[in-house]
Amino acid sequence: MGEMGEMGEMGEMGEMGEMGEMGEMGEMGEMGEHVSVIIPTMCDKARGALLRRAIASVRAQRGVRLEVIVVVNGQRFEPDIVDELQARPELRVLQLDEGNVSAARLHGLRHASGAFFAFLDDDDEFLDGALARRVGLFRPGIDVVVSAGLVRRGGHDTPLVPASIAATVNADIAGSFLRCNWFASPASMFRAGAVRADLFDMRLQYFEWTYLFFRLLAEGMRMHFDDTPTYRVHADTPASASKSAAYAAFSLVLFRDHILPLDLPATVKRALRKKRVTALNVVSQHELQAGRRLSAWRAHIECVLRGGVQFLPYTRHLLLR
């Protein structure tokens, strides 16, 4: 599953998989734009079934000419699964020694030939008609199309983007993203002639898609959001990175060293600084829970000094423990 849900909450459930009227699509490969789909995977035995499901959801797409690129990254791959994939002529299988999902995406992109490209993590899936719908939403001046998606928990689908946020995205691209992360790896399609491959050259431990979003904004890329779900992610586990102290701590590095130095509008930078203040409070709480009181104090003091006066009542927790 890709990076999701950092910026906001889930919304109310919508109708699953309704793509709208797309017209007659024909059989795959007979018509439509050329779309490259890049699937990064460690290809280990435990994820074999998930990877096959992801590939099947891409191969089921109609109305586009597909190039499916599977990038096996790292050394933990299952040789039998790699052999199975390589035996399928409809797939292009690449291998990368480095076990890094961002590096795998970039490696696949550098081998892609489509007029448009998209990514799919090996435990996610596209809904029927996803790629043709996205292609159909491109207009002159649009560089990136981003779709709404669903998250499956306990056999039930829920929208990843609340309807109240989805209704505001196209009018306020940056502000809406800061309220809810609607820009995820399986959500996005890019126009190859506008979005350069080097923009995906990043070696971040976490938040790589958040950084990409602001990098695209800084480069002047224009986005369009579609509130019809075109993909499904499967819920993460309680031990996922998004719930870890390391994840919270890295968010401070992300803001300070990677996002704030970008050439972004002043209003966006102000909002990002407020997000960083909130992140400092989260880090302080994690440090306190781990018994690192001095580190918790340092994060709290910086939080308050940077304008987080609303977190002053939290001081009592540092004093009482």
mmCIF file of C-alpha atoms in Angstrom, residues 49-298:
data_model
loop_
_atom_site.group_PDB
_atom_site.id
_atom_site.type_symbol
_atom_site.label_atom_id
_atom_site.label_comp_id
_atom_site.label_asym_id
_atom_site.label_seq_id
_atom_site.Cartn_x
_atom_site.Cartn_y
_atom_site.Cartn_z
ATOM 1 C CA ALA A 49 -0.969 -13.376 -4.405
ATOM 2 C CA LEU A 50 -1.229 -9.613 -3.859
ATOM 3 C CA LEU A 51 1.119 -8.926 -6.762
ATOM 4 C CA ARG A 52 -0.891 -11.199 -9.068
ATOM 5 C CA ARG A 53 -4.075 -9.342 -8.074
ATOM 6 C CA ALA A 54 -2.455 -5.973 -8.813
ATOM 7 C CA ILE A 55 -1.238 -7.150 -12.233
ATOM 8 C CA ALA A 56 -4.657 -8.646 -13.053
ATOM 9 C CA SER A 57 -6.340 -5.323 -12.256
ATOM 10 C CA VAL A 58 -4.044 -3.586 -14.742
ATOM 11 C CA ARG A 59 -4.445 -6.224 -17.442
ATOM 12 C CA ALA A 60 -8.238 -5.971 -17.101
ATOM 13 C CA GLN A 61 -8.206 -2.320 -18.201
ATOM 14 C CA ARG A 62 -9.891 -1.505 -21.522
ATOM 15 C CA GLY A 63 -9.713 1.498 -23.815
ATOM 16 C CA VAL A 64 -5.957 2.019 -23.509
ATOM 17 C CA ARG A 65 -2.852 0.430 -24.995
ATOM 18 C CA LEU A 66 -0.970 -0.977 -22.029
ATOM 19 C CA GLU A 67 2.678 -1.279 -21.159
ATOM 20 C CA VAL A 68 2.980 -3.099 -17.815
ATOM 21 C CA ILE A 69 6.392 -2.761 -16.162
ATOM 22 C CA VAL A 70 7.092 -4.784 -13.014
ATOM 23 C CA VAL A 71 10.210 -3.675 -11.125
ATOM 24 C CA VAL A 72 11.548 -6.285 -8.723
ATOM 25 C CA ASN A 73 13.701 -4.425 -6.212
ATOM 26 C CA GLY A 74 15.957 -5.790 -3.496
ATOM 27 C CA GLN A 75 17.390 -9.216 -2.755
ATOM 28 C CA ARG A 76 14.456 -10.833 -0.929
ATOM 29 C CA PHE A 77 12.579 -11.855 -4.061
ATOM 30 C CA GLU A 78 11.150 -15.326 -4.626
ATOM 31 C CA PRO A 79 12.901 -16.753 -7.729
ATOM 32 C CA ASP A 80 9.887 -18.858 -8.746
ATOM 33 C CA ILE A 81 7.644 -15.780 -8.826
ATOM 34 C CA VAL A 82 10.194 -13.806 -10.842
ATOM 35 C CA ASP A 83 10.429 -16.696 -13.308
ATOM 36 C CA GLU A 84 6.635 -16.788 -13.514
ATOM 37 C CA LEU A 85 6.483 -13.078 -14.324
ATOM 38 C CA GLN A 86 9.288 -13.261 -16.861
ATOM 39 C CA ALA A 87 7.448 -16.041 -18.667
ATOM 40 C CA ARG A 88 4.503 -13.722 -19.325
ATOM 41 C CA PRO A 89 5.091 -11.882 -22.626
ATOM 42 C CA GLU A 90 2.594 -9.139 -21.768
ATOM 43 C CA LEU A 91 4.797 -8.006 -18.857
ATOM 44 C CA ARG A 92 8.122 -6.229 -18.895
ATOM 45 C CA VAL A 93 10.077 -7.368 -15.838
ATOM 46 C CA LEU A 94 13.043 -5.336 -14.588
ATOM 47 C CA GLN A 95 15.267 -6.081 -11.613
ATOM 48 C CA LEU A 96 17.021 -3.617 -9.331
ATOM 49 C CA ASP A 97 19.515 -4.675 -6.660
ATOM 50 C CA GLU A 98 18.559 -1.830 -4.343
ATOM 51 C CA GLY A 99 15.503 -2.504 -2.182
ATOM 52 C CA ASN A 100 13.923 0.934 -2.438
ATOM 53 C CA VAL A 101 10.410 1.618 -3.719
ATOM 54 C CA SER A 102 11.233 5.146 -4.903
ATOM 55 C CA ALA A 103 14.273 3.905 -6.802
ATOM 56 C CA ALA A 104 12.119 1.134 -8.300
ATOM 57 C CA ARG A 105 9.514 3.625 -9.516
ATOM 58 C CA LEU A 106 12.220 5.765 -11.108
ATOM 59 C CA HIS A 107 13.891 2.743 -12.716
ATOM 60 C CA GLY A 108 10.597 1.635 -14.229
ATOM 61 C CA LEU A 109 9.774 5.145 -15.413
ATOM 62 C CA ARG A 110 13.098 5.428 -17.222
ATOM 63 C CA HIS A 111 12.119 2.346 -19.240
ATOM 64 C CA ALA A 112 8.531 3.480 -19.927
ATOM 65 C CA SER A 113 7.423 4.475 -23.419
ATOM 66 C CA GLY A 114 3.771 5.488 -22.908
ATOM 67 C CA ALA A 115 2.328 8.932 -23.594
ATOM 68 C CA PHE A 116 0.948 8.698 -20.037
ATOM 69 C CA PHE A 117 2.237 6.805 -17.020
ATOM 70 C CA ALA A 118 0.889 5.655 -13.669
ATOM 71 C CA PHE A 119 2.058 3.637 -10.684
ATOM 72 C CA LEU A 120 0.469 0.827 -8.700
ATOM 73 C CA ASP A 121 1.830 -0.681 -5.493
ATOM 74 C CA ASP A 122 1.807 -4.454 -5.428
ATOM 75 C CA ASP A 123 -0.894 -4.696 -2.739
ATOM 76 C CA ASP A 124 -3.300 -2.214 -4.369
ATOM 77 C CA GLU A 125 -5.564 -2.534 -7.404
ATOM 78 C CA PHE A 126 -7.198 -0.467 -10.128
ATOM 79 C CA LEU A 127 -10.968 -0.531 -10.541
ATOM 80 C CA ASP A 128 -12.512 -1.329 -13.911
ATOM 81 C CA GLY A 129 -12.167 1.517 -16.395
ATOM 82 C CA ALA A 130 -9.672 3.410 -14.241
ATOM 83 C CA LEU A 131 -7.003 4.176 -16.825
ATOM 84 C CA ALA A 132 -9.332 5.093 -19.681
ATOM 85 C CA ARG A 133 -11.234 7.454 -17.411
ATOM 86 C CA ARG A 134 -8.067 9.209 -16.298
ATOM 87 C CA VAL A 135 -6.782 9.584 -19.855
ATOM 88 C CA GLY A 136 -10.147 11.050 -20.851
ATOM 89 C CA LEU A 137 -9.823 13.771 -18.205
ATOM 90 C CA PHE A 138 -6.623 15.238 -19.618
ATOM 91 C CA ARG A 139 -7.114 18.590 -21.312
ATOM 92 C CA PRO A 140 -4.597 21.079 -22.729
ATOM 93 C CA GLY A 141 -2.736 22.538 -19.780
ATOM 94 C CA ILE A 142 -3.357 19.564 -17.467
ATOM 95 C CA ASP A 143 -0.178 17.666 -16.562
ATOM 96 C CA VAL A 144 -1.438 15.343 -13.820
ATOM 97 C CA VAL A 145 -4.841 13.739 -13.246
ATOM 98 C CA VAL A 146 -5.530 12.440 -9.745
ATOM 99 C CA SER A 147 -8.498 10.238 -8.858
ATOM 100 C CA ALA A 148 -10.346 9.496 -5.660
ATOM 101 C CA GLY A 149 -9.942 6.005 -4.244
ATOM 102 C CA LEU A 150 -11.319 3.472 -1.803
ATOM 103 C CA VAL A 151 -9.786 1.777 1.213
ATOM 104 C CA ARG A 152 -10.892 -1.734 2.104
ATOM 105 C CA ARG A 153 -11.112 -2.752 5.752
ATOM 106 C CA GLY A 154 -12.861 -5.867 6.970
ATOM 107 C CA GLY A 155 -14.372 -6.509 3.550
ATOM 108 C CA HIS A 156 -15.904 -3.030 3.255
ATOM 109 C CA ASP A 157 -14.890 -0.087 1.063
ATOM 110 C CA THR A 158 -14.723 3.490 2.322
ATOM 111 C CA PRO A 159 -13.686 6.607 0.383
ATOM 112 C CA LEU A 160 -10.155 7.761 1.071
ATOM 113 C CA VAL A 161 -11.109 11.388 0.471
ATOM 114 C CA PRO A 162 -14.146 12.813 2.305
ATOM 115 C CA ALA A 163 -16.756 14.339 0.008
ATOM 116 C CA SER A 164 -16.347 17.702 1.750
ATOM 117 C CA ILE A 165 -12.650 17.776 0.798
ATOM 118 C CA ALA A 166 -13.112 16.319 -2.692
ATOM 119 C CA ALA A 167 -15.481 19.164 -3.565
ATOM 120 C CA THR A 168 -12.772 21.755 -2.841
ATOM 121 C CA VAL A 169 -9.683 20.205 -4.425
ATOM 122 C CA ASN A 170 -9.685 21.772 -7.876
ATOM 123 C CA ALA A 171 -10.339 25.225 -6.423
ATOM 124 C CA ASP A 172 -7.595 24.895 -3.793
ATOM 125 C CA ILE A 173 -5.017 22.282 -4.786
ATOM 126 C CA ALA A 174 -2.434 22.929 -2.046
ATOM 127 C CA GLY A 175 -4.832 23.851 0.746
ATOM 128 C CA SER A 176 -7.035 20.809 0.230
ATOM 129 C CA PHE A 177 -3.986 18.524 0.224
ATOM 130 C CA LEU A 178 -2.868 19.928 3.568
ATOM 131 C CA ARG A 179 -6.273 18.992 4.973
ATOM 132 C CA CYS A 180 -6.355 15.496 3.456
ATOM 133 C CA ASN A 181 -3.776 13.569 1.439
ATOM 134 C CA TRP A 182 -5.568 12.893 -1.844
ATOM 135 C CA PHE A 183 -2.344 12.547 -3.879
ATOM 136 C CA ALA A 184 -1.211 8.922 -3.606
ATOM 137 C CA SER A 185 0.797 6.606 -5.846
ATOM 138 C CA PRO A 186 -2.158 4.585 -7.228
ATOM 139 C CA ALA A 187 -4.277 7.744 -7.605
ATOM 140 C CA SER A 188 -2.197 9.621 -10.137
ATOM 141 C CA MET A 189 -1.610 9.616 -13.886
ATOM 142 C CA PHE A 190 1.039 11.803 -15.504
ATOM 143 C CA ARG A 191 1.507 13.198 -19.001
ATOM 144 C CA ALA A 192 4.933 11.930 -20.044
ATOM 145 C CA GLY A 193 5.613 14.937 -22.241
ATOM 146 C CA ALA A 194 5.188 17.343 -19.327
ATOM 147 C CA VAL A 195 6.310 15.558 -16.159
ATOM 148 C CA ARG A 196 10.037 14.790 -16.196
ATOM 149 C CA ALA A 197 11.380 11.498 -14.883
ATOM 150 C CA ASP A 198 13.991 13.255 -12.733
ATOM 151 C CA LEU A 199 11.205 14.644 -10.523
ATOM 152 C CA PHE A 200 10.855 11.091 -9.203
ATOM 153 C CA ASP A 201 14.533 10.869 -8.286
ATOM 154 C CA MET A 202 14.305 10.945 -4.492
ATOM 155 C CA ARG A 203 15.716 8.874 -1.651
ATOM 156 C CA LEU A 204 13.357 9.653 1.198
ATOM 157 C CA GLN A 205 12.663 7.113 3.925
ATOM 158 C CA TYR A 206 9.030 8.186 4.279
ATOM 159 C CA PHE A 207 6.608 10.735 2.788
ATOM 160 C CA GLU A 208 8.018 10.396 -0.717
ATOM 161 C CA TRP A 209 4.636 11.079 -2.337
ATOM 162 C CA THR A 210 4.049 14.143 -0.158
ATOM 163 C CA TYR A 211 7.402 15.521 -1.248
ATOM 164 C CA LEU A 212 6.579 14.747 -4.883
ATOM 165 C CA PHE A 213 3.311 16.676 -4.609
ATOM 166 C CA PHE A 214 5.047 19.861 -3.493
ATOM 167 C CA ARG A 215 7.878 19.347 -5.970
ATOM 168 C CA LEU A 216 5.337 19.189 -8.787
ATOM 169 C CA LEU A 217 3.701 22.386 -7.510
ATOM 170 C CA ALA A 218 7.083 24.110 -7.367
ATOM 171 C CA GLU A 219 7.716 23.072 -10.980
ATOM 172 C CA GLY A 220 4.420 24.616 -12.081
ATOM 173 C CA MET A 221 2.735 21.304 -12.917
ATOM 174 C CA ARG A 222 -1.048 21.652 -13.217
ATOM 175 C CA MET A 223 -3.295 19.048 -11.618
ATOM 176 C CA HIS A 224 -6.913 18.015 -11.987
ATOM 177 C CA PHE A 225 -8.764 15.970 -9.358
ATOM 178 C CA ASP A 226 -11.602 13.579 -10.207
ATOM 179 C CA ASP A 227 -13.909 12.492 -7.385
ATOM 180 C CA THR A 228 -14.854 9.176 -9.017
ATOM 181 C CA PRO A 229 -12.936 6.289 -7.346
ATOM 182 C CA THR A 230 -10.598 4.468 -9.729
ATOM 183 C CA TYR A 231 -8.466 2.428 -7.331
ATOM 184 C CA ARG A 232 -8.581 0.458 -4.106
ATOM 185 C CA VAL A 233 -5.951 0.269 -1.388
ATOM 186 C CA HIS A 234 -6.006 -2.398 1.280
ATOM 187 C CA ALA A 235 -5.774 -1.235 4.872
ATOM 188 C CA ASP A 236 -2.386 -1.167 6.549
ATOM 189 C CA THR A 237 -1.507 -3.037 9.711
ATOM 190 C CA PRO A 238 -1.192 -1.598 13.249
ATOM 191 C CA ALA A 239 2.601 -1.793 12.886
ATOM 192 C CA SER A 240 2.711 0.252 9.700
ATOM 193 C CA ALA A 241 5.226 3.068 9.274
ATOM 194 C CA SER A 242 2.493 5.719 9.343
ATOM 195 C CA LYS A 243 1.911 5.020 13.033
ATOM 196 C CA SER A 244 5.552 4.919 14.131
ATOM 197 C CA ALA A 245 7.628 7.417 16.072
ATOM 198 C CA ALA A 246 10.229 7.309 13.297
ATOM 199 C CA TYR A 247 7.580 8.397 10.805
ATOM 200 C CA ALA A 248 6.661 11.398 12.957
ATOM 201 C CA ALA A 249 10.296 12.359 13.493
ATOM 202 C CA PHE A 250 11.068 12.154 9.788
ATOM 203 C CA SER A 251 8.216 14.542 9.035
ATOM 204 C CA LEU A 252 10.267 17.302 10.705
ATOM 205 C CA VAL A 253 13.223 16.561 8.424
ATOM 206 C CA LEU A 254 10.882 16.485 5.438
ATOM 207 C CA PHE A 255 9.467 19.934 6.131
ATOM 208 C CA ARG A 256 12.780 21.562 7.074
ATOM 209 C CA ASP A 257 15.190 20.068 4.538
ATOM 210 C CA HIS A 258 13.063 19.080 1.560
ATOM 211 C CA ILE A 259 9.729 20.892 1.223
ATOM 212 C CA LEU A 260 10.229 24.366 2.697
ATOM 213 C CA PRO A 261 13.302 25.086 0.507
ATOM 214 C CA LEU A 262 11.161 24.539 -2.626
ATOM 215 C CA ASP A 263 9.959 27.533 -4.647
ATOM 216 C CA LEU A 264 6.390 27.557 -3.337
ATOM 217 C CA PRO A 265 3.891 30.411 -2.850
ATOM 218 C CA ALA A 266 4.193 32.273 0.453
ATOM 219 C CA THR A 267 0.687 31.187 1.501
ATOM 220 C CA VAL A 268 1.629 27.522 1.036
ATOM 221 C CA LYS A 269 4.851 27.958 3.022
ATOM 222 C CA ARG A 270 2.948 29.554 5.894
ATOM 223 C CA ALA A 271 0.563 26.604 5.980
ATOM 224 C CA LEU A 272 3.497 24.169 5.874
ATOM 225 C CA ARG A 273 5.164 25.894 8.820
ATOM 226 C CA LYS A 274 1.959 25.448 10.799
ATOM 227 C CA LYS A 275 1.993 21.749 9.876
ATOM 228 C CA ARG A 276 5.568 21.524 11.128
ATOM 229 C CA VAL A 277 4.557 23.061 14.457
ATOM 230 C CA THR A 278 1.886 20.376 14.857
ATOM 231 C CA ALA A 279 4.448 17.720 13.897
ATOM 232 C CA LEU A 280 6.763 18.955 16.658
ATOM 233 C CA ASN A 281 4.005 18.359 19.193
ATOM 234 C CA VAL A 282 3.440 14.841 17.829
ATOM 235 C CA VAL A 283 7.163 14.101 18.093
ATOM 236 C CA SER A 284 7.217 15.388 21.668
ATOM 237 C CA GLN A 285 4.388 13.017 22.583
ATOM 238 C CA HIS A 286 6.193 10.060 20.985
ATOM 239 C CA GLU A 287 9.416 10.918 22.816
ATOM 240 C CA LEU A 288 7.611 11.232 26.142
ATOM 241 C CA GLN A 289 5.868 7.884 25.675
ATOM 242 C CA ALA A 290 9.261 6.309 24.936
ATOM 243 C CA GLY A 291 10.702 7.708 28.185
ATOM 244 C CA ARG A 292 12.967 10.247 26.468
ATOM 245 C CA ARG A 293 11.892 13.249 28.518
ATOM 246 C CA LEU A 294 14.718 15.576 27.453
ATOM 247 C CA SER A 295 13.996 15.021 23.763
ATOM 248 C CA ALA A 296 10.289 15.524 24.465
ATOM 249 C CA TRP A 297 11.043 18.862 26.135
ATOM 250 C CA ARG A 298 13.229 19.982 23.238
#
